[in-house]
CSV table of C-alpha atoms and ligand atoms in Angstrom, one decimal:
chain,number,residue,atom,x,y,z
A,1,MET,CA,-39.4,28.4,49.1
A,2,VAL,CA,-38.3,32.3,51.4
A,3,ALA,CA,-40.2,34.5,49.9
A,4,GLU,CA,-38.7,37.8,49.2
A,5,CYS,CA,-37.2,38.9,52.4
A,6,MET,CA,-38.1,42.6,53.2
A,7,GLY,CA,-34.9,43.2,55.9
A,8,THR,CA,-32.4,45.4,56.0
A,9,SER,CA,-30.0,45.9,52.4
A,10,LEU,CA,-26.5,44.4,53.8
A,11,LYS,CA,-24.7,45.7,50.0
A,12,THR,CA,-22.7,48.6,51.3
A,13,LEU,CA,-21.4,45.9,54.3
A,14,ASN,CA,-20.0,43.7,51.9
A,15,THR,CA,-17.2,44.9,49.5
A,16,LEU,CA,-18.4,42.0,46.5
A,17,GLY,CA,-21.3,44.5,47.0
A,18,ILE,CA,-24.1,41.5,47.1
A,19,ASN,CA,-27.2,43.0,47.7
A,20,ALA,CA,-28.5,40.4,50.1
A,21,HIS,CA,-30.8,41.0,53.3
A,22,CYS,CA,-30.9,40.2,57.1
A,23,GLN,CA,-33.7,40.8,59.5
A,24,GLN,CA,-31.8,43.2,62.0
A,25,LEU,CA,-28.7,44.8,62.3
A,26,ILE,CA,-27.1,45.4,65.2
A,27,GLU,CA,-24.3,48.0,65.3
A,28,ILE,CA,-21.6,46.8,68.1
A,29,THR,CA,-19.9,49.6,69.4
A,30,ASP,CA,-18.6,48.5,72.8
A,31,THR,CA,-17.8,44.8,74.4
A,32,ASP,CA,-20.4,44.8,77.3
A,33,GLN,CA,-23.1,45.7,74.5
A,34,LEU,CA,-21.7,42.9,72.1
A,35,GLY,CA,-22.2,40.8,75.2
A,36,LEU,CA,-25.9,42.1,75.8
A,37,ALA,CA,-26.8,41.3,72.3
A,38,LEU,CA,-25.4,37.9,72.4
A,39,ALA,CA,-27.2,37.2,75.4
A,40,ASP,CA,-30.3,38.2,73.8
A,41,LEU,CA,-29.9,36.3,70.9
A,42,ARG,CA,-29.6,33.5,72.7
A,43,GLU,CA,-32.5,33.3,74.8
A,44,LYS,CA,-34.5,33.9,71.6
A,45,GLN,CA,-32.8,31.2,69.8
A,46,GLN,CA,-32.2,33.8,66.9
A,47,SER,CA,-29.3,32.8,64.3
A,48,PHE,CA,-26.5,35.9,63.6
A,49,LEU,CA,-23.7,36.4,61.6
A,50,VAL,CA,-20.9,38.9,62.9
A,51,LEU,CA,-19.4,41.4,60.1
A,52,GLY,CA,-16.7,43.0,60.2
A,53,SER,CA,-15.8,45.3,57.2
A,54,GLY,CA,-17.6,42.1,54.7
A,55,SER,CA,-14.3,41.8,52.9
A,56,ASN,CA,-13.6,38.0,52.9
A,57,LEU,CA,-17.2,36.9,52.6
A,58,VAL,CA,-20.0,36.1,49.7
A,59,PHE,CA,-23.6,36.4,50.8
A,60,SER,CA,-24.9,33.7,48.6
A,61,LYS,CA,-28.6,33.7,49.6
A,62,ASP,CA,-30.4,36.5,52.6
A,63,MET,CA,-29.4,36.2,55.9
A,64,LEU,CA,-32.4,34.9,58.2
A,65,GLY,CA,-31.0,36.2,61.4
A,66,THR,CA,-29.2,39.0,62.9
A,67,VAL,CA,-26.3,40.4,61.7
A,68,LEU,CA,-23.7,42.1,64.3
A,69,HIS,CA,-21.4,44.9,62.4
A,70,ILE,CA,-19.1,45.3,64.9
A,71,ALA,CA,-17.6,49.2,65.2
A,72,THR,CA,-15.3,48.7,68.4
A,73,LYS,CA,-12.5,51.0,68.5
A,74,GLY,CA,-9.3,51.4,70.7
A,75,ILE,CA,-5.6,50.2,70.4
A,76,GLU,CA,-4.0,50.0,74.2
A,77,VAL,CA,-0.4,49.3,75.1
A,78,ILE,CA,-0.6,46.6,77.4
A,79,GLU,CA,3.5,45.6,78.0
A,80,GLN,CA,6.5,47.2,76.7
A,81,ASP,CA,10.3,47.4,76.7
A,82,SER,CA,12.8,48.7,75.3
A,83,GLU,CA,13.1,46.1,72.2
A,84,GLN,CA,9.1,45.4,72.0
A,85,VAL,CA,5.5,46.1,72.8
A,86,VAL,CA,2.4,44.2,73.1
A,87,LEU,CA,-0.6,46.0,71.4
A,88,SER,CA,-4.4,45.4,72.3
A,89,ILE,CA,-6.6,45.8,69.7
A,90,ALA,CA,-10.3,46.4,69.7
A,91,ALA,CA,-12.2,43.9,67.1
A,92,GLY,CA,-13.4,46.9,64.9
A,93,GLU,CA,-10.9,48.7,63.9
A,94,ILE,CA,-10.1,49.0,60.9
A,95,TRP,CA,-6.4,47.0,59.7
A,96,ASP,CA,-4.7,49.1,57.7
A,97,GLU,CA,-5.5,51.8,59.6
A,98,LEU,CA,-3.2,49.8,62.1
A,99,VAL,CA,-0.8,49.2,60.1
A,100,SER,CA,-0.2,52.6,59.7
A,101,TYR,CA,-0.8,53.6,63.5
A,102,CYS,CA,1.9,51.0,64.0
A,103,ILE,CA,4.5,52.3,62.0
A,104,LYS,CA,3.9,56.4,62.7
A,105,ASN,CA,4.7,55.0,66.2
A,106,ASN,CA,8.0,53.0,65.5
A,107,TYR,CA,6.5,49.3,65.7
A,108,PHE,CA,7.6,47.5,63.1
A,109,GLY,CA,5.9,44.1,61.5
A,110,LEU,CA,3.2,44.6,60.4
A,111,GLU,CA,4.2,46.9,57.3
A,112,ASN,CA,4.3,43.5,54.4
A,113,LEU,CA,0.5,43.2,55.7
A,114,SER,CA,-0.6,46.8,54.4
A,115,GLY,CA,-3.4,47.6,52.4
A,116,ILE,CA,-5.2,44.8,52.9
A,117,PRO,CA,-9.0,45.4,53.7
A,118,GLY,CA,-10.9,44.4,57.0
A,119,THR,CA,-11.3,45.0,60.4
A,120,VAL,CA,-8.3,43.3,63.3
A,121,GLY,CA,-10.8,41.1,64.6
A,122,ALA,CA,-11.3,39.7,60.8
A,123,ALA,CA,-7.7,39.0,60.8
A,124,PRO,CA,-6.9,36.1,62.8
A,125,VAL,CA,-10.2,34.1,61.5
A,126,GLN,CA,-8.5,33.8,58.3
A,127,ASN,CA,-4.9,34.9,59.0
A,128,ILE,CA,-3.9,37.2,56.8
A,129,GLY,CA,-1.0,37.2,54.9
A,130,ALA,CA,0.7,38.9,52.3
A,131,TYR,CA,3.9,39.6,50.3
A,132,GLY,CA,6.0,36.2,53.0
A,133,VAL,CA,4.3,37.5,55.7
A,134,GLU,CA,2.0,36.3,57.7
A,135,LEU,CA,-0.4,38.0,61.1
A,136,GLU,CA,0.3,34.8,63.3
A,137,GLN,CA,3.9,36.0,63.4
A,138,PHE,CA,3.2,38.6,65.6
A,139,LEU,CA,-0.1,37.6,67.4
A,140,ILE,CA,0.0,36.5,70.7
A,141,SER,CA,-3.5,36.1,72.1
A,142,VAL,CA,-7.4,36.6,71.1
A,143,GLN,CA,-9.7,37.4,73.1
A,144,ALA,CA,-13.6,36.2,72.0
A,145,ILE,CA,-16.6,35.8,73.9
A,146,GLU,CA,-17.7,32.3,73.9
A,147,VAL,CA,-21.5,32.5,72.4
A,148,SER,CA,-23.3,29.7,74.3
A,149,THR,CA,-21.6,30.7,77.9
A,150,GLY,CA,-20.8,34.7,77.3
A,151,LYS,CA,-17.9,33.7,79.0
A,152,LEU,CA,-14.9,36.2,77.8
A,153,LEU,CA,-12.0,33.8,76.9
A,154,SER,CA,-8.2,33.9,75.9
A,155,PHE,CA,-7.2,32.3,73.4
A,156,SER,CA,-3.6,31.9,73.1
A,157,HIS,CA,-1.2,31.7,69.6
A,158,ASP,CA,-1.2,27.7,69.3
A,159,ASP,CA,-4.7,27.9,70.7
A,160,CYS,CA,-6.0,29.6,67.4
A,161,GLU,CA,-4.5,26.8,65.4
A,162,PHE,CA,-3.1,28.9,62.3
A,163,ALA,CA,-2.2,28.2,59.5
A,164,TYR,CA,-2.7,29.6,55.2
A,165,ARG,CA,-5.8,31.4,55.4
A,166,ASP,CA,-6.9,29.1,58.3
A,167,SER,CA,-7.4,29.1,61.9
A,168,LEU,CA,-9.7,27.3,64.3
A,169,PHE,CA,-12.1,30.8,64.0
A,170,LYS,CA,-12.6,29.8,60.2
A,171,ARG,CA,-13.3,26.1,61.9
A,172,VAL,CA,-15.3,25.0,64.5
A,173,GLY,CA,-15.0,28.4,66.5
A,174,ALA,CA,-17.2,30.0,63.6
A,175,ASN,CA,-20.6,31.1,65.6
A,176,ARG,CA,-19.1,29.7,68.3
A,177,TYR,CA,-16.8,32.9,69.2
A,178,VAL,CA,-16.6,36.5,68.6
A,179,ILE,CA,-13.6,37.8,68.7
A,180,THR,CA,-13.3,41.3,70.9
A,181,ASP,CA,-9.4,41.7,70.6
A,182,VAL,CA,-6.7,40.8,69.6
A,183,ARG,CA,-3.1,41.1,70.7
A,184,LEU,CA,0.3,41.2,68.8
A,185,LYS,CA,4.1,41.7,69.8
A,186,LEU,CA,5.6,44.0,67.5
A,187,PHE,CA,9.0,45.1,67.1
A,188,LYS,CA,11.1,48.4,68.2
A,189,ASP,CA,14.0,48.0,65.9
A,190,ALA,CA,12.6,48.3,62.6
A,191,SER,CA,15.1,45.7,61.1
A,192,SER,CA,14.3,42.9,63.6
A,193,ARG,CA,11.6,41.3,62.0
A,194,ARG,CA,11.9,42.8,58.4
A,195,ASP,CA,10.8,40.4,55.4
A,196,LEU,CA,11.9,41.9,52.3
A,197,GLN,CA,12.5,38.5,50.3
A,198,TYR,CA,9.0,37.9,48.6
A,199,LYS,CA,9.3,37.6,45.0
A,200,GLY,CA,7.4,40.4,43.3
A,201,LEU,CA,8.5,42.9,46.1
A,202,ALA,CA,12.4,42.3,46.0
A,203,ASP,CA,11.7,42.8,42.3
A,204,GLU,CA,9.9,46.5,42.8
A,205,PHE,CA,12.3,47.5,45.2
A,206,ALA,CA,15.5,47.0,42.8
A,207,LYS,CA,13.1,48.4,39.8
A,208,GLN,CA,13.2,51.3,42.5
A,209,ASP,CA,16.7,51.0,43.3
A,210,LEU,CA,16.0,50.7,47.4
A,211,VAL,CA,18.5,49.5,49.1
A,212,ASN,CA,17.1,48.6,52.8
A,213,PRO,CA,14.0,50.5,52.3
A,214,ASN,CA,12.5,51.7,55.8
A,215,ALA,CA,8.8,50.1,57.0
A,216,SER,CA,7.4,53.9,55.5
A,217,THR,CA,9.1,53.0,52.1
A,218,VAL,CA,7.9,49.2,52.4
A,219,ARG,CA,4.7,50.6,53.1
A,220,ARG,CA,4.4,52.8,50.1
A,221,VAL,CA,5.8,50.2,47.8
A,222,ILE,CA,3.3,47.1,48.5
A,223,LYS,CA,0.6,49.7,48.8
A,224,GLU,CA,1.7,50.4,45.2
A,225,ILE,CA,2.7,46.8,44.0
A,226,ARG,CA,-1.4,46.2,44.8
A,227,GLY,CA,-3.0,49.2,43.4
A,228,ALA,CA,-1.4,48.5,39.9
A,229,LYS,CA,-3.2,44.7,40.0
A,230,LEU,CA,-5.8,44.4,42.7
A,231,PRO,CA,-9.0,46.5,42.0
A,232,ASP,CA,-10.1,49.0,44.5
A,233,PRO,CA,-13.5,47.3,46.1
A,234,ALA,CA,-14.7,51.0,46.6
A,235,VAL,CA,-14.5,51.4,42.8
A,236,LEU,CA,-14.9,47.4,41.6
A,237,ALA,CA,-16.5,45.2,43.6
A,238,ASN,CA,-14.8,42.6,44.8
A,239,ALA,CA,-13.7,39.9,48.0
A,240,GLY,CA,-10.3,39.7,47.5
A,241,SER,CA,-8.8,36.5,46.0
A,242,PHE,CA,-11.7,34.3,45.5
A,243,PHE,CA,-9.5,30.9,45.6
A,244,LYS,CA,-6.8,29.6,48.2
A,245,ASN,CA,-2.7,29.2,46.6
A,246,PRO,CA,-3.2,24.9,45.9
A,247,VAL,CA,-0.3,23.4,48.3
A,248,VAL,CA,0.7,20.2,46.2
A,249,SER,CA,3.4,16.9,47.1
A,250,GLU,CA,6.6,17.6,45.3
A,251,GLN,CA,5.9,15.1,42.8
A,252,MET,CA,2.9,16.3,41.7
A,253,TYR,CA,4.2,19.4,41.0
A,254,LEU,CA,7.0,18.0,38.9
A,255,GLN,CA,4.7,16.4,36.9
A,256,LEU,CA,2.4,19.4,36.3
A,257,LEU,CA,6.0,21.2,35.3
A,258,GLU,CA,7.3,18.7,32.8
A,259,GLN,CA,4.0,20.2,31.0
A,260,TYR,CA,3.6,23.6,31.8
A,261,PRO,CA,7.5,24.6,32.3
A,262,ASP,CA,6.2,28.0,33.5
A,263,ILE,CA,3.8,27.0,36.0
A,264,ALA,CA,4.3,29.7,39.3
A,265,SER,CA,4.8,28.0,42.3
A,266,PHE,CA,6.1,28.6,45.5
A,267,PRO,CA,8.2,25.8,47.5
A,268,GLN,CA,7.2,25.5,51.3
A,269,ARG,CA,9.4,24.8,53.8
A,270,ASP,CA,7.6,21.0,54.0
A,271,GLY,CA,8.8,19.7,50.8
A,272,GLN,CA,5.5,20.6,49.2
A,273,VAL,CA,5.0,23.2,46.7
A,274,LYS,CA,2.0,26.3,46.9
A,275,LEU,CA,0.8,26.6,43.0
A,276,ALA,CA,-0.1,30.3,42.1
A,277,ALA,CA,-3.9,29.7,41.9
A,278,SER,CA,-4.0,32.6,39.3
A,279,TRP,CA,-1.4,31.6,36.9
A,280,MET,CA,-3.8,28.1,36.6
A,281,ILE,CA,-6.9,30.6,36.0
A,282,GLU,CA,-5.5,32.6,34.0
A,283,ASN,CA,-4.1,30.1,31.7
A,284,ALA,CA,-7.2,27.4,31.6
A,285,GLY,CA,-8.2,31.6,29.4
A,286,TRP,CA,-10.5,32.8,32.3
A,287,LYS,CA,-8.8,36.3,33.2
A,288,GLY,CA,-10.9,39.3,32.0
A,289,PHE,CA,-14.3,36.4,31.6
A,290,ARG,CA,-17.6,38.3,32.3
A,291,GLU,CA,-20.8,36.8,32.7
A,292,ASN,CA,-23.4,39.2,33.5
A,293,ASP,CA,-22.2,40.9,36.1
A,294,ALA,CA,-20.0,38.6,37.9
A,295,GLY,CA,-16.3,38.4,36.1
A,296,VAL,CA,-12.7,37.9,36.9
A,297,PHE,CA,-10.8,41.0,37.0
A,298,GLU,CA,-9.0,41.8,33.7
A,299,LYS,CA,-5.0,42.3,35.6
A,300,HIS,CA,-5.3,39.4,38.7
A,301,ALA,CA,-7.2,36.0,37.9
A,302,LEU,CA,-7.5,35.8,41.2
A,303,ILE,CA,-10.3,38.2,42.1
A,304,LEU,CA,-13.6,37.6,41.0
A,305,VAL,CA,-15.6,40.9,40.5
A,306,ASN,CA,-19.2,42.1,41.0
A,307,HIS,CA,-19.6,44.6,37.7
A,308,GLY,CA,-22.8,45.5,39.3
A,309,CYS,CA,-25.8,43.9,40.3
A,310,ALA,CA,-23.9,40.2,40.1
A,311,THR,CA,-26.0,38.3,42.8
A,312,GLY,CA,-24.0,35.5,45.2
A,313,SER,CA,-25.3,32.5,43.2
A,314,ASN,CA,-23.6,34.5,40.0
A,315,ILE,CA,-20.6,34.6,42.0
A,316,ILE,CA,-20.7,31.1,43.4
A,317,SER,CA,-21.7,29.5,39.9
A,318,LEU,CA,-18.0,31.4,38.2
A,319,ALA,CA,-16.4,30.3,40.8
A,320,LYS,CA,-17.6,26.6,39.9
A,321,GLN,CA,-16.9,27.2,36.6
A,322,ILE,CA,-13.9,27.9,37.4
A,323,GLN,CA,-12.8,24.8,40.0
A,324,ASP,CA,-14.2,22.7,37.3
A,325,SER,CA,-12.1,24.0,34.6
A,326,VAL,CA,-8.8,24.0,36.3
A,327,SER,CA,-9.7,20.5,37.6
A,328,ASP,CA,-9.9,19.4,34.3
A,329,ARG,CA,-6.8,20.7,33.1
A,330,PHE,CA,-4.1,20.2,35.7
A,331,ALA,CA,-6.1,17.7,38.3
A,332,VAL,CA,-5.7,20.5,40.6
A,333,SER,CA,-8.7,21.7,42.7
A,334,LEU,CA,-9.2,24.9,44.0
A,335,GLU,CA,-11.0,25.5,47.2
A,336,ILE,CA,-12.7,29.3,47.6
A,337,GLU,CA,-10.8,31.4,50.4
A,338,PRO,CA,-13.9,33.6,51.3
A,339,THR,CA,-16.5,32.4,53.7
A,340,VAL,CA,-19.7,32.1,51.8
A,341,ILE,CA,-22.7,32.3,53.7
B,401,LIG,N1,-0.3,35.1,38.1
B,401,LIG,C1,-0.7,35.0,37.1
B,401,LIG,N2,-1.6,35.5,36.9
B,401,LIG,C2,-2.1,36.4,37.2
B,401,LIG,C3,-1.5,36.8,38.8
B,401,LIG,C4,-0.8,36.0,39.2
B,401,LIG,O1,0.0,34.0,36.3
B,401,LIG,O2,-3.7,36.7,37.0
B,401,LIG,C5,0.9,34.8,38.8
B,401,LIG,C6,2.6,35.9,38.1
B,401,LIG,O3,4.0,34.6,38.0
B,401,LIG,C7,2.7,36.0,40.5
B,401,LIG,C8,1.8,34.7,41.2
B,401,LIG,O4,1.2,34.2,40.3
B,401,LIG,O5,4.4,35.6,40.5
B,401,LIG,C9,1.7,34.9,42.2
B,401,LIG,O6,0.7,36.3,41.8
B,401,LIG,P1,0.4,37.4,43.6
B,401,LIG,O7,2.0,37.1,43.5
B,401,LIG,O8,-0.2,38.4,42.8
B,401,LIG,O9,0.2,36.7,44.4
B,401,LIG,P2,-0.9,35.2,44.4
B,401,LIG,O10,-0.7,34.0,44.8
B,401,LIG,O11,-1.8,35.6,43.4
B,401,LIG,C10,-1.7,35.5,47.4
B,401,LIG,C11,-2.5,36.5,48.2
B,401,LIG,C12,-2.8,37.9,48.2
B,401,LIG,C13,-1.5,38.4,48.6
B,401,LIG,C14,-0.7,37.7,47.5
B,401,LIG,C15,0.7,38.4,47.8
B,401,LIG,C16,-3.8,33.8,48.5
B,401,LIG,C17,-4.9,33.2,48.2
B,401,LIG,N3,-3.4,35.2,47.7
B,401,LIG,O12,-1.8,35.8,46.1
B,401,LIG,O13,-3.6,37.6,49.1
B,401,LIG,O14,-2.4,40.2,48.1
B,401,LIG,O15,0.0,36.6,47.0
B,401,LIG,O16,1.7,38.4,48.8
B,401,LIG,O17,-2.7,33.8,49.1
B,401,LIG,C18,-6.0,37.9,49.4
B,401,LIG,O18,-5.6,37.2,50.4
B,401,LIG,O19,-7.2,38.1,49.3
B,401,LIG,C19,-5.0,38.3,49.4
B,401,LIG,C20,-5.0,39.5,47.8
């Protein structure tokens, strides 16, 4: 058994507010420093974890090693013409500040991804997505240091193997590469990449009598929708959606539909159907549930929250109960979305 770790608390460095500890915490403010820190860790054969805003992870235990907190800054125009611009953005930039910067500078495309917590370097790892748009639609390349050699590598869009809430960096690339910069191609014509079809979004535009809203309005409305149903981690600790929305065959979907005519779902281009995990969790009776300080958010069943002093194991134990209950009721397995450490 590991003795209680006396290292540095990570409570303020993860949005679920888990009071895990690490042995050493290093703030990274430039890429050269990152290279040196990785070389040192490699030489000492020490384990490490790369942390941005800590908004998509669950500490189930203390970290017996070093945490590299990425705080590099910088947004640079790499190339542009009258229609498009390519930006190179440092991994430590805050995602939502980037979205705001782009709209102010008339670089369009990212507005549907407004209000997502986290850093730019973390965004490709889980291919952040919301309101019908995914990061990969704009991503040109990812620059990263290969941990075993210290070399700076460039990964093209295809190299990143993006999928729904997934990429190479979440699977085989985890711990092998540390992302330093992300390159995105955005558009100078606001309408060329506008995507306003997502149901909840289209409904809100209609409600507010908005026809052809501009990028700032899209951002405002999305922030309103998010604010109304997703808890602000600064007020109630959480890590966003705790489960992925499961994708099932059309046949399975039709069977479920027969039994549950109002099941919430999103048809996919390949004929499969994405089911709203939040609907299943709510209908299995979990919305608003609380066990000690671990709970299910009362306004959105996909969000697990820490009411104060929940440990990582409290959260994981609640997640397991939810997975079992959804599996018993709907015969669908839910996969945990954030990275569990
Ligand atoms: N619903 C319920 N109960 C709830 C909440 C939602 O039944 O408590 C139903 C509603 O019918 C709703 C449907 O589920 O129409 C879908 O809900 P919502 O639009 O909130 O989307 P979601 O599928 O729950 C996903 C993303 C979110 C993203 C929203 C909007 C995943 C895992 N989550 O949630 O991403 O903001 O769509 O695009 O794909 C995140 O990843 O952390 C995140 C918040």
